[in-house]
mmCIF file of C-alpha atoms in Angstrom:
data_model
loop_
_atom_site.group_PDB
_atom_site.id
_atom_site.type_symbol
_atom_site.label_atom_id
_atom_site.label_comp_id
_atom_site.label_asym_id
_atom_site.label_seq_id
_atom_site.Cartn_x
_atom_site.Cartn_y
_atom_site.Cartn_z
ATOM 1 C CA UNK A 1 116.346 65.143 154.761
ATOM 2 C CA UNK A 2 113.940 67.815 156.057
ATOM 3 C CA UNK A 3 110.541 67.430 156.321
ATOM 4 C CA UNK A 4 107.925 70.850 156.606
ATOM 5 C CA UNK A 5 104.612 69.743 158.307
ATOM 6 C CA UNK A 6 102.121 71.917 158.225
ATOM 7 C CA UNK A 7 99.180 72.596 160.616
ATOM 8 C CA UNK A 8 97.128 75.304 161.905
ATOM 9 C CA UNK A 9 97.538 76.065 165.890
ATOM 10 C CA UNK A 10 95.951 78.895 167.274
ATOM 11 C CA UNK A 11 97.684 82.350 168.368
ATOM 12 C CA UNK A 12 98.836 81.379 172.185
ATOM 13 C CA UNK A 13 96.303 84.398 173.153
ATOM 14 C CA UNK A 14 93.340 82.319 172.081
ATOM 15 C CA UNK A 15 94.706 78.568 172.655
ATOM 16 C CA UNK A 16 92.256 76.478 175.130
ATOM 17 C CA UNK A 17 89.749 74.573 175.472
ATOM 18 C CA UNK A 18 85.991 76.016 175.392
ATOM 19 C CA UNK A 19 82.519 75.195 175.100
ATOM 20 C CA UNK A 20 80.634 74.399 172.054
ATOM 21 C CA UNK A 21 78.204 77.441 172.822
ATOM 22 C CA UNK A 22 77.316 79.568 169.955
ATOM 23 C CA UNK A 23 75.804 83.136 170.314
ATOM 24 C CA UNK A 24 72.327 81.560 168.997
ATOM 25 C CA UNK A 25 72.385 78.802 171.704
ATOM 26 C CA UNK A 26 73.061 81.281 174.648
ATOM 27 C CA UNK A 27 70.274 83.164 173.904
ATOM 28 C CA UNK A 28 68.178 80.368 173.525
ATOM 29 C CA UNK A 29 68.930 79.042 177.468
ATOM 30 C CA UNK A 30 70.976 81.124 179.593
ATOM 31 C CA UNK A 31 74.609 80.588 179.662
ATOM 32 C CA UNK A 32 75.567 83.201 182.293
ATOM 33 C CA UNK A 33 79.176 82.573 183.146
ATOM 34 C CA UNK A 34 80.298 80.061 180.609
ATOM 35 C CA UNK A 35 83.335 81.045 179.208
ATOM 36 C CA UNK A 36 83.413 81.199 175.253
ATOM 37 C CA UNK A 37 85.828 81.387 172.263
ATOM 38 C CA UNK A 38 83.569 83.453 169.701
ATOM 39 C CA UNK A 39 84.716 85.621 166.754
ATOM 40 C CA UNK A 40 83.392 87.278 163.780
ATOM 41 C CA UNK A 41 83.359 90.328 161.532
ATOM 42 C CA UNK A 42 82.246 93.752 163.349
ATOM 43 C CA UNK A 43 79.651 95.777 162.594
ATOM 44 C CA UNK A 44 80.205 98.293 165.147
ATOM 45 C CA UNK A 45 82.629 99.331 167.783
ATOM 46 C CA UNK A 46 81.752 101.794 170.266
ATOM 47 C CA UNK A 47 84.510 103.410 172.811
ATOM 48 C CA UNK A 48 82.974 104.428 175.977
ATOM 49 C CA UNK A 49 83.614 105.699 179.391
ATOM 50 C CA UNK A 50 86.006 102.898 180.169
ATOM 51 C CA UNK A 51 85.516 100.272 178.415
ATOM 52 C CA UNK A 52 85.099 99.566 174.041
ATOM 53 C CA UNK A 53 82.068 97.567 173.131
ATOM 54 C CA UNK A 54 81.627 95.573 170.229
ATOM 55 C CA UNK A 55 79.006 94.443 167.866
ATOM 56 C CA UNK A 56 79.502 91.312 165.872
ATOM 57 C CA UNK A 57 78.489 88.768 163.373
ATOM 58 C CA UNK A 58 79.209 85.834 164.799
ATOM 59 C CA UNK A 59 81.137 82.997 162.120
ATOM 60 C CA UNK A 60 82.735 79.646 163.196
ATOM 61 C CA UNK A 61 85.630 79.576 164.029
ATOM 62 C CA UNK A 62 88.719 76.980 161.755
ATOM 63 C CA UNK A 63 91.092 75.426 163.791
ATOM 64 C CA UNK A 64 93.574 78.496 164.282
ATOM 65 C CA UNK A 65 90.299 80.213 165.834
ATOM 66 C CA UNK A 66 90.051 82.850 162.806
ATOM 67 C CA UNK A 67 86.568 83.441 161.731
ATOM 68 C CA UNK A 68 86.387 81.068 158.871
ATOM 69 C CA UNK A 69 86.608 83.097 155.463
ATOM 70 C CA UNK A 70 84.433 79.546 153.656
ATOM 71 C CA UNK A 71 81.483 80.023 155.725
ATOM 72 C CA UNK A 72 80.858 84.110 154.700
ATOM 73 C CA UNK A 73 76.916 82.668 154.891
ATOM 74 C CA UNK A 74 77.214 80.601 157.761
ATOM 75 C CA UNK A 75 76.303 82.750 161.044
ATOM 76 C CA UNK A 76 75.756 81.943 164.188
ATOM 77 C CA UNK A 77 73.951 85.036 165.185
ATOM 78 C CA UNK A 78 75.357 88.341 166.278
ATOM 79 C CA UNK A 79 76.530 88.852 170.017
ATOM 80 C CA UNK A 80 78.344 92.139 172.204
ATOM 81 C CA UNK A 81 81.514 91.810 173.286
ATOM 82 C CA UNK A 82 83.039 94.676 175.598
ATOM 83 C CA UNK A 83 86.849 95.360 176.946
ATOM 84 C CA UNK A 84 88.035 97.705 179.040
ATOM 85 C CA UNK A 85 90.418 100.350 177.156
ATOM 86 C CA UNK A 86 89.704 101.862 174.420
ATOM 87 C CA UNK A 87 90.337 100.676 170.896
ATOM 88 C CA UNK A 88 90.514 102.560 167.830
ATOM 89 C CA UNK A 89 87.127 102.442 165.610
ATOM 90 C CA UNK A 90 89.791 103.203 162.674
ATOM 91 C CA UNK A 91 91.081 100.582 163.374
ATOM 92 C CA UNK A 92 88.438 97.778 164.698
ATOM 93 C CA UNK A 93 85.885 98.904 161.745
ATOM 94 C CA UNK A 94 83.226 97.187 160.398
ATOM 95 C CA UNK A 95 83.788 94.312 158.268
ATOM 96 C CA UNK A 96 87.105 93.672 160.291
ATOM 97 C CA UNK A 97 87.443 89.886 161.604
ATOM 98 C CA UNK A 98 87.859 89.819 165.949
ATOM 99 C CA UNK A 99 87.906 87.071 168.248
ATOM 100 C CA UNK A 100 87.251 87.237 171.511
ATOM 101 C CA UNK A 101 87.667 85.473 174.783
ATOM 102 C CA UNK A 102 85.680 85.520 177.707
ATOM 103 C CA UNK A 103 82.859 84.969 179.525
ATOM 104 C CA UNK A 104 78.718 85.678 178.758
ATOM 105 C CA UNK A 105 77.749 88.729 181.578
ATOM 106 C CA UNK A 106 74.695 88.966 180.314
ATOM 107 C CA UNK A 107 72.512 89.791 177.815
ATOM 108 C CA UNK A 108 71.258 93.266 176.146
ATOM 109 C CA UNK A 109 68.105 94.112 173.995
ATOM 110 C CA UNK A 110 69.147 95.713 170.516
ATOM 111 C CA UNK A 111 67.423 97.231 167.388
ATOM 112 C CA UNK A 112 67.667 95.493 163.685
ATOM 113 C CA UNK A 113 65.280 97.457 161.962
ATOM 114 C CA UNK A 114 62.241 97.102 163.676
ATOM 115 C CA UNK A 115 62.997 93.854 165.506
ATOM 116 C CA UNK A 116 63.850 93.521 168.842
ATOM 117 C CA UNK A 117 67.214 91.641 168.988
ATOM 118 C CA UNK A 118 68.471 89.778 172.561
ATOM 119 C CA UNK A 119 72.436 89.865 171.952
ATOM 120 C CA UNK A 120 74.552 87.904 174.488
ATOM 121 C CA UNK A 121 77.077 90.221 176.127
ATOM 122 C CA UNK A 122 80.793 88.847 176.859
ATOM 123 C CA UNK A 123 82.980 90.595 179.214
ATOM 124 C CA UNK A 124 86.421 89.838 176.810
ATOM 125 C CA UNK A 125 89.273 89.239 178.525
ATOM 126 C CA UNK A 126 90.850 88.455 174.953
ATOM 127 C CA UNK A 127 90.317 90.938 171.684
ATOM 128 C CA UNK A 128 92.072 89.528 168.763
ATOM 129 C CA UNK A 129 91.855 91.729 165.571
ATOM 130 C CA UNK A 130 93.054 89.271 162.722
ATOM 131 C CA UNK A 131 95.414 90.967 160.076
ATOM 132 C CA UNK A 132 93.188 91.790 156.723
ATOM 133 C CA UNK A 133 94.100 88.797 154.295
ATOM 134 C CA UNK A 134 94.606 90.062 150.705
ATOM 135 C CA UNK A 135 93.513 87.639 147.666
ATOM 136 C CA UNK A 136 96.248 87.942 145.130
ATOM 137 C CA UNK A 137 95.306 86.243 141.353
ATOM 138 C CA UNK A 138 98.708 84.402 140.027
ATOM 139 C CA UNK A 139 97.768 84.379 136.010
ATOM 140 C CA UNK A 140 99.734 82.469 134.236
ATOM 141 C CA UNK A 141 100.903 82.925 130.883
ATOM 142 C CA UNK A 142 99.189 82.755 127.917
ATOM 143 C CA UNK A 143 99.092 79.963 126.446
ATOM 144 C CA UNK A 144 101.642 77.802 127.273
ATOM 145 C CA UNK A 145 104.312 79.950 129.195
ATOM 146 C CA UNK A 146 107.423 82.569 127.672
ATOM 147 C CA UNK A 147 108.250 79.577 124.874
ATOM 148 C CA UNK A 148 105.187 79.397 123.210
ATOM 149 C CA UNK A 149 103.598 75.915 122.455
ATOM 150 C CA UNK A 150 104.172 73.528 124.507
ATOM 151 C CA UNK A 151 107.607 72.080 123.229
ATOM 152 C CA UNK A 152 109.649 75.615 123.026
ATOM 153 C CA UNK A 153 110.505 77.762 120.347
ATOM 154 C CA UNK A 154 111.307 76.279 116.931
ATOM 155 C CA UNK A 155 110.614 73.092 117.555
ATOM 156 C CA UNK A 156 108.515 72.625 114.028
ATOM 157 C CA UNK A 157 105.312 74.006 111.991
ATOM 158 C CA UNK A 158 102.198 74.389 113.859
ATOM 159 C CA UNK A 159 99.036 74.305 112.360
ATOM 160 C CA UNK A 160 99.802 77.837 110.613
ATOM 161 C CA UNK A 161 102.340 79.096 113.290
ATOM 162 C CA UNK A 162 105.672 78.943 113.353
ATOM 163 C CA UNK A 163 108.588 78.591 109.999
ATOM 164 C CA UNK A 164 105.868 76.711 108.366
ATOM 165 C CA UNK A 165 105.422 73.548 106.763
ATOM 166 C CA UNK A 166 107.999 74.270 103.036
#
């Protein structure tokens, strides 16, 4: 007999153990140094001389360390995350879901309208761009599958369907 178990492990890139640090709680005390698992959905990446920065909404994390697609409401704040290289804004644009892994550098002063934002900056030695998950709607037959009611074709007079009651 074979048995199928199934459970969710994270990519090898982004297996580990890490902090319980959320973008929201390193701004709140420093956490220079700590190293961090975050991901999220970008808002903005930005190639530069050298290095790729960028911006995120941060969302937990399930098990597999993929942004969790439940908690669209649940953020954790947004944070900066920068590589060296330079990746594609084709194809790391916005609403894309990243995780990173690396350590908080620093921190960096940003615009949201006409607040002054303090995003934590992580020098990523990990960028993992999750492939885009397509929802697919399985609708079953009407009403009762390719036979009809529910005991096949022919099997006797409905209430006004089928041969009829004479």
């Amino acid at each position: 007999m074979l048995g199928l178990a199934a459970c969710a492990t994270a990519p090898k890139p982004l297996q580990g153990q890490f902090p319980t640090v959320s973008p929201s709680d390193s701004t709140a005390s420093a956490q220079v140094g700590t190293s961090v698992r975050w991901g999220g959905k970008i808002i903005k990446t930005t190639p530069g001389q050298g290095q790729t920065c960028f911006e995120l909404i941060s969302r937990p994390l399930n098990a597999s360390g993929r942004p969790d697609r439940d908690a669209v409401d649940a953020s954790d704040g947004r944070f900066l995350a920068c590589r060296s290289g330079f990746y594609d804004p084709a194809v790391f644009e916005p609403g894309r879901e990243v995780t990173f892994i690396g350590k908080i550098e620093g921190y960096e002063t940003t615009k949201i309208g006409e607040y002054d934002y303090k995003l934590p900056k992580v020098n990523a030695d990990v960028v993992y761009l999750w492939p885009v998950v397509r929802d697919v709607e399985v609708v079953p037959a009407y009403p009762y599958g390719p036979w009809g009611d529910p005991w096949g074709p022919r099997w006797g007079g409905g209430w006004g369907w089928g041969r009829g009651w004479w």
